[in-house]
Tab-separated table of C-alpha atoms in Angstrom:
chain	number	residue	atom	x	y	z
A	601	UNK	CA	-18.069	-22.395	-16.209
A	602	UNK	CA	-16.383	-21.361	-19.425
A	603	UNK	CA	-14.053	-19.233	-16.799
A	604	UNK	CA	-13.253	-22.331	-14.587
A	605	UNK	CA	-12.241	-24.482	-17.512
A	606	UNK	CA	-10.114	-21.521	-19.326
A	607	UNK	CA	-8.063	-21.111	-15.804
A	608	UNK	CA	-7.634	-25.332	-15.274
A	609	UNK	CA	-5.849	-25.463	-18.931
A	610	UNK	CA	-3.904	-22.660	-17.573
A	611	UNK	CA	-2.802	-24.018	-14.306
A	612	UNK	CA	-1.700	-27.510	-16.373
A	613	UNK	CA	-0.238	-25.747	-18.971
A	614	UNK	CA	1.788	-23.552	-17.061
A	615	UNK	CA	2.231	-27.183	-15.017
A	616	UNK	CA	3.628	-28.563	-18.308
A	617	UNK	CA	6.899	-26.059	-18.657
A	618	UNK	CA	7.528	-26.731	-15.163
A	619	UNK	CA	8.486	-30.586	-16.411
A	620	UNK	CA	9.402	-29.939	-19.658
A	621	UNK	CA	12.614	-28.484	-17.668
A	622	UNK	CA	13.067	-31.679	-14.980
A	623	UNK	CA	14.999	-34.841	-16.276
A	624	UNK	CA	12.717	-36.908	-18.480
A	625	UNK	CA	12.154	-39.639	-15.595
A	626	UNK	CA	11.183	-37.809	-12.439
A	627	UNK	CA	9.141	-35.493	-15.088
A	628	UNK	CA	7.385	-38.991	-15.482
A	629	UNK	CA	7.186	-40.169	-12.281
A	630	UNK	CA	5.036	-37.329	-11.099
A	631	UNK	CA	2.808	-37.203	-14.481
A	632	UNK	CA	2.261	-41.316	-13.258
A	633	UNK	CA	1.610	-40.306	-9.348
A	634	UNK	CA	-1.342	-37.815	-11.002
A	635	UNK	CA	-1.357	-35.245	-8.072
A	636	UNK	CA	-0.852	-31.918	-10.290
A	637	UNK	CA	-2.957	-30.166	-7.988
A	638	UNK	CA	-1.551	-31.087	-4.591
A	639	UNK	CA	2.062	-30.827	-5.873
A	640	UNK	CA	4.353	-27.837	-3.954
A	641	UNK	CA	7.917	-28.311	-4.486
A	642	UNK	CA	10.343	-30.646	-6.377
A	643	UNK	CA	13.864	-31.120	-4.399
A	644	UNK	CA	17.114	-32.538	-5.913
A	645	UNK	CA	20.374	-32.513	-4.210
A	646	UNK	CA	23.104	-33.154	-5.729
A	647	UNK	CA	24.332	-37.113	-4.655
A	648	UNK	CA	20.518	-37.624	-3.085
A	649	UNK	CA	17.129	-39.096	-4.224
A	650	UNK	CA	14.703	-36.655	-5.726
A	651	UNK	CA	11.549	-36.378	-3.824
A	652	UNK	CA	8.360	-33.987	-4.306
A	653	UNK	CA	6.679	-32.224	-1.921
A	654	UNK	CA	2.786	-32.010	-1.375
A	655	UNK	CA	0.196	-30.804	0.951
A	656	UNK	CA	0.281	-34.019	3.091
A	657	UNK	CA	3.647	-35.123	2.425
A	658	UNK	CA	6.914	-35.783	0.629
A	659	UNK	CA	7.394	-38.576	-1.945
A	660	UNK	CA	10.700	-40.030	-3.443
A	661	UNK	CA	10.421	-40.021	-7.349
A	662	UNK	CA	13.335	-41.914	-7.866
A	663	UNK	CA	15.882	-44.521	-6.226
A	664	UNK	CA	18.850	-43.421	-7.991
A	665	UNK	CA	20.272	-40.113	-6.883
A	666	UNK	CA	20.649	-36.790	-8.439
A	667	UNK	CA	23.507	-36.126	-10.711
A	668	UNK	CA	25.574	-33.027	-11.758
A	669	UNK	CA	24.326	-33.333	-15.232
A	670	UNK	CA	20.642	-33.693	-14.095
A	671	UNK	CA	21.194	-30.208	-12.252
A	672	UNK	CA	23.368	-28.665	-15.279
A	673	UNK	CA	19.800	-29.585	-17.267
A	674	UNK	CA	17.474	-28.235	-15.655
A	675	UNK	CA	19.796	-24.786	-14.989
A	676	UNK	CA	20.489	-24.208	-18.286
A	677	UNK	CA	16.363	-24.126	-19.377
A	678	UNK	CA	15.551	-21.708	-17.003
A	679	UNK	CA	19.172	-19.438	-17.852
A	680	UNK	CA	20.844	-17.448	-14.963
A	681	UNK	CA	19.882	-16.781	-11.344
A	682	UNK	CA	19.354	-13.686	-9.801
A	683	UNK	CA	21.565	-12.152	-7.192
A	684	UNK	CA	18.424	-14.142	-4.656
A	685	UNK	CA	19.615	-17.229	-6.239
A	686	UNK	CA	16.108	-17.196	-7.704
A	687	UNK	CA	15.261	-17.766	-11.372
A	688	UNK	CA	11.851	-18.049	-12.984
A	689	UNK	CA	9.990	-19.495	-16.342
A	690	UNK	CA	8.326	-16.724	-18.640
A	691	UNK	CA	4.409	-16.039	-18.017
A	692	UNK	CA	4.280	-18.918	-15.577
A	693	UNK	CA	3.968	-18.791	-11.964
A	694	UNK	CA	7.027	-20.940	-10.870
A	695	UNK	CA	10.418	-20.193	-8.732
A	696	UNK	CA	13.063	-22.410	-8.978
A	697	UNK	CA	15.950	-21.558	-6.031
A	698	UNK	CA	19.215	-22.481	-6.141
A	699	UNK	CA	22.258	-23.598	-3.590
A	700	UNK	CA	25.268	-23.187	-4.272
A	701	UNK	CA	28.484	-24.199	-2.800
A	702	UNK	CA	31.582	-22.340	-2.056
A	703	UNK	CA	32.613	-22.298	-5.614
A	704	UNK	CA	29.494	-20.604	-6.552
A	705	UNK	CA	28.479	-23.877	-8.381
A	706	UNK	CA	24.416	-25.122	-8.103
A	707	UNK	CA	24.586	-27.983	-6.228
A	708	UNK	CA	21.258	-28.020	-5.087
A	709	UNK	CA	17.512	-27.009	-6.894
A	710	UNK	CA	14.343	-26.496	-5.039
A	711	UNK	CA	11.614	-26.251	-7.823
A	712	UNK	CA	8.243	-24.472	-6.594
A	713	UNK	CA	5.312	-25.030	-8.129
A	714	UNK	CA	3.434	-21.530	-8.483
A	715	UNK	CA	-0.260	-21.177	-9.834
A	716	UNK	CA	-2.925	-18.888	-9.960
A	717	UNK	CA	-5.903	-20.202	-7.432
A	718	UNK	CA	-9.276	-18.253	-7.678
A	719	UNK	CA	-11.228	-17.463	-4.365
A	720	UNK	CA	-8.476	-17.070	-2.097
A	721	UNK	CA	-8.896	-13.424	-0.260
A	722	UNK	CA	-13.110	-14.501	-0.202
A	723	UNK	CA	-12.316	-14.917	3.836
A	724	UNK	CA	-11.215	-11.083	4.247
A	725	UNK	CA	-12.850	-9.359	0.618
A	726	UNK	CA	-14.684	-7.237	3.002
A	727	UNK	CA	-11.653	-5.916	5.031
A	728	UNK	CA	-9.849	-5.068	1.590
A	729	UNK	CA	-12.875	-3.417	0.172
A	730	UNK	CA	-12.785	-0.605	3.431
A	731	UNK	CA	-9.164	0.642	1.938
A	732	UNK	CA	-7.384	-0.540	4.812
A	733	UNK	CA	-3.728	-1.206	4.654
A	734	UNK	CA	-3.036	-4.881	5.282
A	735	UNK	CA	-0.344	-7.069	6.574
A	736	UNK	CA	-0.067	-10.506	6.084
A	737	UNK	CA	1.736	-13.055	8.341
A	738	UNK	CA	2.210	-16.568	7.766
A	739	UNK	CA	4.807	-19.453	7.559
A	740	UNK	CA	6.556	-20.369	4.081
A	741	UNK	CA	4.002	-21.909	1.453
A	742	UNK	CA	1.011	-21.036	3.803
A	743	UNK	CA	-0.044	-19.126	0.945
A	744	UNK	CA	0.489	-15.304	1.318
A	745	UNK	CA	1.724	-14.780	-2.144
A	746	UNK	CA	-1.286	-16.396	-3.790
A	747	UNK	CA	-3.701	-14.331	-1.510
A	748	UNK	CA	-1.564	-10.816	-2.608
A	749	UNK	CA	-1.848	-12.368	-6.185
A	750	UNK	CA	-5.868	-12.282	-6.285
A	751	UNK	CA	-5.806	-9.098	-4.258
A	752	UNK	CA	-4.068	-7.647	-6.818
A	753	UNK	CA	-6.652	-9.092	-9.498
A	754	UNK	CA	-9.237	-7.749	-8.097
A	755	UNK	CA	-8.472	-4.224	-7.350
A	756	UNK	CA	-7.339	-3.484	-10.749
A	757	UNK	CA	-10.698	-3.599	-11.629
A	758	UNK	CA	-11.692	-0.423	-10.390
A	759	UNK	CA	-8.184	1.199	-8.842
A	760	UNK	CA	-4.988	1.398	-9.788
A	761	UNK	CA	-2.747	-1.144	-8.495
A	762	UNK	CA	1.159	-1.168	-8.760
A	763	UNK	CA	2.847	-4.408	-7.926
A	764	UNK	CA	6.500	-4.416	-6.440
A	765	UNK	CA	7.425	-7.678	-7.847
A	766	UNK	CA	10.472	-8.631	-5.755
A	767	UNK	CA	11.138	-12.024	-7.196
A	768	UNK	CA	8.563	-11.915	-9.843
A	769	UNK	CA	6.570	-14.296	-7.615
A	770	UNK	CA	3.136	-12.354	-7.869
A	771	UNK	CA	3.698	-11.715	-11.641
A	772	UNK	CA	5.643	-14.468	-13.070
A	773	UNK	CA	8.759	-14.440	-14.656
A	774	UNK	CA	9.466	-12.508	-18.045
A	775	UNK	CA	8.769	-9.307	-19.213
A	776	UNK	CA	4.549	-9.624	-19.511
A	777	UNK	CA	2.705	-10.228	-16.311
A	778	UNK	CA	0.362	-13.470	-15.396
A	779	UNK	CA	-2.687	-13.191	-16.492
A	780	UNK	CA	-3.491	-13.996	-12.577
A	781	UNK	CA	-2.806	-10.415	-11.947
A	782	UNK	CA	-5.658	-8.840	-14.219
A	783	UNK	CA	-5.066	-5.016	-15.209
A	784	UNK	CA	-2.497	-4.335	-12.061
A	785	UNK	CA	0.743	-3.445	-13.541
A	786	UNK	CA	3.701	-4.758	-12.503
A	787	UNK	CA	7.087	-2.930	-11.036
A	788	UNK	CA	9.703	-5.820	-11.128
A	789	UNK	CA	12.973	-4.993	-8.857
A	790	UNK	CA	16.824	-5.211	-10.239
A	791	UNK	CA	18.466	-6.239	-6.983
A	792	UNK	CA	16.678	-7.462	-3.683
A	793	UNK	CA	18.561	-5.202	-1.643
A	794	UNK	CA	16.891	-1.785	-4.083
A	795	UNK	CA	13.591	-2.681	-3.315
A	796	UNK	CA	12.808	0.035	-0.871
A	797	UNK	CA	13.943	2.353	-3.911
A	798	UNK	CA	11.295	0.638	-6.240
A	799	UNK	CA	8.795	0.872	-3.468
A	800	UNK	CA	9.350	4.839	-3.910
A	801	UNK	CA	9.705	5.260	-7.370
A	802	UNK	CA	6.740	3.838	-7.765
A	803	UNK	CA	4.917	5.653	-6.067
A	804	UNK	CA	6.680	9.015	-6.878
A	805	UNK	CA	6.254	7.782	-11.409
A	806	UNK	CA	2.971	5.829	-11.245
A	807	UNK	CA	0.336	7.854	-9.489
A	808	UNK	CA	-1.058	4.295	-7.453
A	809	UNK	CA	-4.165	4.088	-5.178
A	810	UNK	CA	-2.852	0.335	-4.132
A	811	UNK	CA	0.516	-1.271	-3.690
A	812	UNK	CA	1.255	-4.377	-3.183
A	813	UNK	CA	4.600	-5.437	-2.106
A	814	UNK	CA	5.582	-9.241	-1.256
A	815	UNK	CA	8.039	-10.240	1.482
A	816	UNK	CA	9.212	-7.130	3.370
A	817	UNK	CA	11.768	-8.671	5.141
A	818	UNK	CA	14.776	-5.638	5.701
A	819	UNK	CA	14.909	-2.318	7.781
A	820	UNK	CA	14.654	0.329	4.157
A	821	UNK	CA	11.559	-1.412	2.807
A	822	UNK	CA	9.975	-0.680	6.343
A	823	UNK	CA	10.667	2.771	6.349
A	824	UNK	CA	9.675	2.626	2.767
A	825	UNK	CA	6.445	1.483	4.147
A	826	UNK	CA	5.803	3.766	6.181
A	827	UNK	CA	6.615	6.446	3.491
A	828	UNK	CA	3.700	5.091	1.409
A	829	UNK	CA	1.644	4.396	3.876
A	830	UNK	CA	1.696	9.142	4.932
A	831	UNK	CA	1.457	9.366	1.427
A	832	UNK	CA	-2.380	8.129	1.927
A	833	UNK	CA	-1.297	4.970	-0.177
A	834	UNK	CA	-3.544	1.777	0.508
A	835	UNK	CA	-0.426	-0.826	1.218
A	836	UNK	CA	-0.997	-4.610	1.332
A	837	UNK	CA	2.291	-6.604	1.643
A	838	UNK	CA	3.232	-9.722	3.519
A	839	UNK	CA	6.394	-9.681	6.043
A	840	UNK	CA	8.546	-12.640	7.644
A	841	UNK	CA	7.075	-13.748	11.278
A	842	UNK	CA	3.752	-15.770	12.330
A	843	UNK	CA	2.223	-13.865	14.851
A	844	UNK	CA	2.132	-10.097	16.063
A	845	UNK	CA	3.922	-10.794	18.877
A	846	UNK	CA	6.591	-12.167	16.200
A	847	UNK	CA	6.700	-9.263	14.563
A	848	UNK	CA	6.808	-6.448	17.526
A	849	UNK	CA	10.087	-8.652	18.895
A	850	UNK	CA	11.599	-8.590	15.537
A	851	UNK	CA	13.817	-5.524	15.652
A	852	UNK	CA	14.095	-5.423	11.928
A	853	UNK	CA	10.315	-4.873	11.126
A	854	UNK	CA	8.800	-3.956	14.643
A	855	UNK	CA	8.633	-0.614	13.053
A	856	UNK	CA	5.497	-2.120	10.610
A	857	UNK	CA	3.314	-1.926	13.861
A	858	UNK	CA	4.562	0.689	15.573
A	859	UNK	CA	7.878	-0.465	16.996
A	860	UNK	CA	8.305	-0.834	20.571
A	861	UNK	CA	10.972	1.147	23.098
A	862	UNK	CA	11.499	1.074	26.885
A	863	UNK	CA	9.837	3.892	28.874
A	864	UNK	CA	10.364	4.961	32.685
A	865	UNK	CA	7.030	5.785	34.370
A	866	UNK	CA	6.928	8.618	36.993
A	867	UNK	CA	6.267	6.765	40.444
A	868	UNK	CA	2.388	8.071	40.011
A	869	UNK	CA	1.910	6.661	37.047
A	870	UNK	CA	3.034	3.410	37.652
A	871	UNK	CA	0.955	3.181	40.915
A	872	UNK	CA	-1.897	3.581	38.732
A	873	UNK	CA	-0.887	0.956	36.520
A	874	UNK	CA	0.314	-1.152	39.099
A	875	UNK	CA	2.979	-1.859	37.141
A	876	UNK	CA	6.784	-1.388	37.720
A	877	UNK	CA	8.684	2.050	36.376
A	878	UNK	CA	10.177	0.840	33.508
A	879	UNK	CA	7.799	-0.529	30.706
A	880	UNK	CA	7.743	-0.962	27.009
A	881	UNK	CA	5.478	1.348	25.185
A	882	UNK	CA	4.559	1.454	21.477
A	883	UNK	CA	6.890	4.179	19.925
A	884	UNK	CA	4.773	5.352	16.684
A	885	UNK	CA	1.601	4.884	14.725
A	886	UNK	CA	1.541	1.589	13.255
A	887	UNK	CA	2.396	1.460	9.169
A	888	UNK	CA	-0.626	-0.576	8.720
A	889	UNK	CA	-4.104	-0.851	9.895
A	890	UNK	CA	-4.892	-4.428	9.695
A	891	UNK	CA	-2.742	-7.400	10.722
A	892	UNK	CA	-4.120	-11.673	9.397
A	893	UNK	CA	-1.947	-13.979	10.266
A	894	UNK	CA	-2.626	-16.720	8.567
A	895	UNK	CA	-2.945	-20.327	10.446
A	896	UNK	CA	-3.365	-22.354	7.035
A	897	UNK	CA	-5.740	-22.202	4.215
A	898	UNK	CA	-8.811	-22.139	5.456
A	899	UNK	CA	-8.242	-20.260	9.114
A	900	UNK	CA	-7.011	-16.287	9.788
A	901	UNK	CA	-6.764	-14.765	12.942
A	902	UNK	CA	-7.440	-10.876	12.154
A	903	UNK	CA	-6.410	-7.911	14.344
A	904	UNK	CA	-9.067	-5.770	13.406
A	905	UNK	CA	-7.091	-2.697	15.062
A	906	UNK	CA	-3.068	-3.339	15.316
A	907	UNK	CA	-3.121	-0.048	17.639
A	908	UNK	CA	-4.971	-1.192	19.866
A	909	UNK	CA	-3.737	-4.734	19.768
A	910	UNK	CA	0.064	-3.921	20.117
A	911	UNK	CA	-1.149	-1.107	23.056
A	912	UNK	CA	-3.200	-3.988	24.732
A	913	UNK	CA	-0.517	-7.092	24.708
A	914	UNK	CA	2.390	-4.504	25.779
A	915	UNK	CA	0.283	-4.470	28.771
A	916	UNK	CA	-1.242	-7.610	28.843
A	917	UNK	CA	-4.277	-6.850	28.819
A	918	UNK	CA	-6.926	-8.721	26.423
A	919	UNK	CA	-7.182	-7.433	23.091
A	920	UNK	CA	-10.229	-8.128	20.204
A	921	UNK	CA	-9.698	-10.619	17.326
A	922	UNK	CA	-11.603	-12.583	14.510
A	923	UNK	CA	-10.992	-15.689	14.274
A	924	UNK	CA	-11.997	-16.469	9.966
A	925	UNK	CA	-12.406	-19.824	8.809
A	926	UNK	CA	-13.921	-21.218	5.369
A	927	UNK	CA	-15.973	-24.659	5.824
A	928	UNK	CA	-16.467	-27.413	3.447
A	929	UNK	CA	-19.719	-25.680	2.433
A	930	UNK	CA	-17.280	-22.316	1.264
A	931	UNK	CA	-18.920	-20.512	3.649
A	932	UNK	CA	-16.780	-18.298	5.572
A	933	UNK	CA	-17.416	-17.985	9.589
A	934	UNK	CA	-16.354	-14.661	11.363
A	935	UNK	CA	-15.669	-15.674	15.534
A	936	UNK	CA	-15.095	-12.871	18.091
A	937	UNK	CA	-12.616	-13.875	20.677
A	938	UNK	CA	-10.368	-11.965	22.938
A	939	UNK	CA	-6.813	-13.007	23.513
A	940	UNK	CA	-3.895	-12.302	25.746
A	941	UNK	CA	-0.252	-12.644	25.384
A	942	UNK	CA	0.933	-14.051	28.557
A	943	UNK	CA	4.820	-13.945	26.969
A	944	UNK	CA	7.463	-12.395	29.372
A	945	UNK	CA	9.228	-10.989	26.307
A	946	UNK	CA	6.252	-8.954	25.107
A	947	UNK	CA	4.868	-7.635	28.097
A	948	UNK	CA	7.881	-7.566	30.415
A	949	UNK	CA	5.809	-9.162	33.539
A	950	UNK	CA	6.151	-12.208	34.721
A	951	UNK	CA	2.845	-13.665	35.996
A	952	UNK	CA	1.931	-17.451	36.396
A	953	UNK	CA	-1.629	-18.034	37.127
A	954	UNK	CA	-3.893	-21.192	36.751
A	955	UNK	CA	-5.974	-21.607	33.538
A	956	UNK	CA	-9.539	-21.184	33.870
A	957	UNK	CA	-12.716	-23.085	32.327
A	958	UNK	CA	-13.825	-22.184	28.933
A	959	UNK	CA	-9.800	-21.361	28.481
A	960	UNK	CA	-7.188	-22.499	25.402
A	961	UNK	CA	-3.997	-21.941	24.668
A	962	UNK	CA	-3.327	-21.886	21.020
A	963	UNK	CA	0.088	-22.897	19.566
A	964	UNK	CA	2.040	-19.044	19.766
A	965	UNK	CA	1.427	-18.887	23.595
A	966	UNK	CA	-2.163	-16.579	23.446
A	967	UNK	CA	-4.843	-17.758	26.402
A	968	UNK	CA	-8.121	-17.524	24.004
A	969	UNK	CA	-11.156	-17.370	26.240
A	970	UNK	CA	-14.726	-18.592	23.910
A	971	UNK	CA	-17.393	-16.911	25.729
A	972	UNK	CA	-21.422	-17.397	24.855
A	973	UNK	CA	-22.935	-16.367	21.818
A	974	UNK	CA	-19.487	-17.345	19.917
A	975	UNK	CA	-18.210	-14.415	21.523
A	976	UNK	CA	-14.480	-14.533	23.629
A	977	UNK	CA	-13.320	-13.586	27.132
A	978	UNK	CA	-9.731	-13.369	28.363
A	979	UNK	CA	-8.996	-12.679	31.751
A	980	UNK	CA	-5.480	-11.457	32.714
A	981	UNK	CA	-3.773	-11.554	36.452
A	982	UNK	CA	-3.526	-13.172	39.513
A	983	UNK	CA	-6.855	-14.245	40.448
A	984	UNK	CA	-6.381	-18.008	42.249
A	985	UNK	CA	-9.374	-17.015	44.418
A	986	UNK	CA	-11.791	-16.651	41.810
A	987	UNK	CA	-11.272	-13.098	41.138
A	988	UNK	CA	-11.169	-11.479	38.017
A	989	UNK	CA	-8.618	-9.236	37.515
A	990	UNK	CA	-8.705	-7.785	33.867
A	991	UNK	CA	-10.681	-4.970	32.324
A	992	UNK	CA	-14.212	-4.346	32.006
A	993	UNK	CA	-15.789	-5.210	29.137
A	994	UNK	CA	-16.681	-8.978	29.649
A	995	UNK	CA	-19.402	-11.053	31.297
A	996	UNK	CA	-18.791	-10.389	35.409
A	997	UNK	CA	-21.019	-11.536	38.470
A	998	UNK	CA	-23.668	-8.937	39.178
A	999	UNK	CA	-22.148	-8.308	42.503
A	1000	UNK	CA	-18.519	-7.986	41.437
A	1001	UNK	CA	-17.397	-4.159	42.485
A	1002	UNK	CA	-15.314	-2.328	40.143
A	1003	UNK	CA	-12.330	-1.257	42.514
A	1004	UNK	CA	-9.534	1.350	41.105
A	1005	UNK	CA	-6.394	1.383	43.197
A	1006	UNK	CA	-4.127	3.744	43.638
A	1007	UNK	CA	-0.801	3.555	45.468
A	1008	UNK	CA	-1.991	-0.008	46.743
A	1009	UNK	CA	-0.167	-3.068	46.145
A	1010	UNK	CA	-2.691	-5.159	43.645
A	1011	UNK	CA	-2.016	-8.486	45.133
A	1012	UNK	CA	-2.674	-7.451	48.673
A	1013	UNK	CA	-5.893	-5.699	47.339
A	1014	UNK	CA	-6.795	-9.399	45.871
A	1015	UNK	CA	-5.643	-11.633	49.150
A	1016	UNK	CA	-7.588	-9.153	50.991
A	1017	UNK	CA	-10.717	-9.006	48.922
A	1018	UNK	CA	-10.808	-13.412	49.581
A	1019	UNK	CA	-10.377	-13.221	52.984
A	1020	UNK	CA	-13.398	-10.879	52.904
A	1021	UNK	CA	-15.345	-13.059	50.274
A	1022	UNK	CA	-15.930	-10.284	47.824
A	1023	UNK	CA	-15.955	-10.341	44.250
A	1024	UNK	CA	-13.762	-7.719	42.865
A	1025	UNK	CA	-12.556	-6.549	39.443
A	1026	UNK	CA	-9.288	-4.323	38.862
A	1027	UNK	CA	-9.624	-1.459	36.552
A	1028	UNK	CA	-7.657	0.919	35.405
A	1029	UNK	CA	-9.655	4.184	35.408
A	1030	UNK	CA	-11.142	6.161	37.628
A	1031	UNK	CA	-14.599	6.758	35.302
A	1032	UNK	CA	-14.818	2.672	35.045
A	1033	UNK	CA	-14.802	2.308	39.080
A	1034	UNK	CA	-17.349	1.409	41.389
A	1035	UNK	CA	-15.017	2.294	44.744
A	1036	UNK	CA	-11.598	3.812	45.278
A	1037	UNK	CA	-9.253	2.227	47.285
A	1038	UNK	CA	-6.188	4.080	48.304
A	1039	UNK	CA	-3.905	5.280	51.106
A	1040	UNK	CA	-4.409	8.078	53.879
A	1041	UNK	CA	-0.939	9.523	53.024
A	1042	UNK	CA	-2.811	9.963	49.347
């Protein structure tokens, strides 16, 4: 209890030098709205209303608009911005961002509100505690860098923990860490563009078990990555993009999961597959292990395996993922499901086929089949008749035949199968077949 209360007179106080910086009347307008804890952002624009920003919505804190001098205040209590146009408060959570026009003069302040919230990473403790290294996905202010922050917090503890403080988000600003970030120590980075080279130094001068590294975002700090990650390094960072498939189509940082390239099959192989010669193919081991991306607070979608995930949706074929949410209650709930990525750009097929009962689409473009038992089922391919025509694995008809084909066309195999009224399923090896179907010239 005495915890609870120590860290609410934190989060206010730290709350407190936010406004002591703003001009005396929007400083006042949000003490009178009395929303501290919902408040994300405060905006001013030069020659436009101030407004603040929280979780359900932006209000306007005053109805005349922002002047030069209001601006001038506030930048000259917070001193100079980094090369980022990013400047901080000391000890507190907060990043105020600047825009600038072509003189180089602030004409424009966005003023974030940071603080330290306890019981964040309680939805994926468990995957942390197996030593995995993580990757977290997720849209601006979703919360990655507060999840990182407790990570961080709670490693210490027992391992040592370096932080690669980019923008002294995770940290604060100033020379002495949050409190937020218990016993971790703290590796802040001169210049944006040199933070692969503090990725590497400290790892080379601090002897970590655990690094944490926010917004990975250029092509160095992946290859940095994946230097830490042979080094037998536990690596949890967060990286620009939404989704996987975001990520693997992001030339940049495809690299953190493996990167993809563009392979020609022999003519065998691609009989088997049934695909066509040229395909894409995951080009290396993936940097890390684990991949959340993370939907909003309360909701993660985990790739328990990004291997097998990035191998699966190159081929579209279903691939496993936990679906984590936190109810009212606190109580998180772990959902298997199976999902497919039905996206040209990924898998480099183009197949249309209708959506089946039990079947969702969720917002990036996945079909998400729920089966029984909370479980999921995906199904991938042409099937119009009823067929199934993706991998074993699932719940199937107990007189569905496991056919393998080789050197036959798949569709004909399918039109054939429902003019015959047989239940078939496609697979693609030989050890997973009930029948073999091929040619007499084979």
């Amino acid at each position: 209890m005495n915890v609870t209360k120590t860290q609410t007179e934190q989060a206010k106080a730290d709350l407190q030098k936010l406004l002591s910086i703003l001009p005396a009347p929007i400083a006042e307008k949000i003490e009178s709205i009395g929303r501290e804890i919902e408040l994300l952002e405060v905006v001013m624009d030069l020659g436009r209303r101030p407004s603040a920003r929280y979780t359900d919505g932006e209000l306007i804190l005053r109805q005349e608009e922002v002047t030069a001098a209001d601006i001038a205040a506030v930048v000259s209590g917070i001193g100079d911005f980094d090369d980022d146009n990013r400047a901080g408060i000391a000890r507190t959570l907060h990043r105020i961002s600047g825009i600038r026009n072509r003189k180089g003069e602030v004409v424009g302040l966005t003023c974030r509100v940071g603080r330290a919230v306890y019981g964040t990473i309680d939805i994926i403790e468990d995957i942390i505690a197996e030593g995995h290294s993580i990757l977290l996905l997720g849209r601006p202010g979703v919360g990655k860098t507060t999840m990182l922050r407790e990570t961080a917090r709670i490693l210490a503890e027992k391992r040592r923990v370096v932080i690669v403080d980019t923008s002294n988000e995770i940290g604060g600003d100033g020379d002495i860490p949050h409190p937020a970030v218990g016993r971790a120590r703290r590796m802040q980075v001169p210049r944006p563009a040199h933070q692969h080279e503090t990725m590497i130094e400290a790892v080379e001068n601090h002897n970590p078990e655990v690094i944490i590294i926010d917004e990975i975002g250029r092509e160095r700090e992946a290859a940095a990555a994946r230097t830490i990650n042979e080094r037998a390094v536990q690596l949890i960072g967060t990286a620009h993009g939404n989704t996987l498939e975001n990520l693997l189509l992001n030339p940049t940082l495809s690299d953190l999961v493996g990167g993809i390239e563009s392979v020609t099959l022999s003519d065998d192989e691609a009989r088997r597959r049934g695909t066509q010669k040229t395909v894409l193919e995951r080009r290396a081991p993936p940097t890390f292990d684990v991949l959340i991306e993370i939907q909003d607070r309360e909701k993660l979608l985990v790739h328990p395996d990004v291997t097998a995930s990035v191998d699966s949706m190159l081929r579209g074929q279903p691939f496993r993922v936990e679906f984590r949410t936190r109810d009212e209650a606190g109580q998180v709930q772990v959902e298997q499901q199976s999902a497919v990525v039905t996206s040209a750009a990924v898998t480099g097929r183009r197949e249309v086929r209708p959506r089946k009962d039990k079947e969702r689409e969720d917002r990036n473009g996945r079909i998400i089949t729920n089966g029984p038992n909370g479980s999921s089922r995906t199904q991938a391919g042409d099937d119009s008749a009823g067929l199934s025509a993706g991998p074993p694995g699932f719940e199937e008809e107990s007189d569905t035949l496991h056919v393998f084909a080789y050197g036959v066309a798949r569709n004909r195999l399918i039109q054939a199968a429902k003019r015959l009224k047989v239940h078939i399923t496609l697979v693609n090896t030989l050890p997973e077949a009930d029948v073999l179907v091929t040619l007499k010239s084979y």
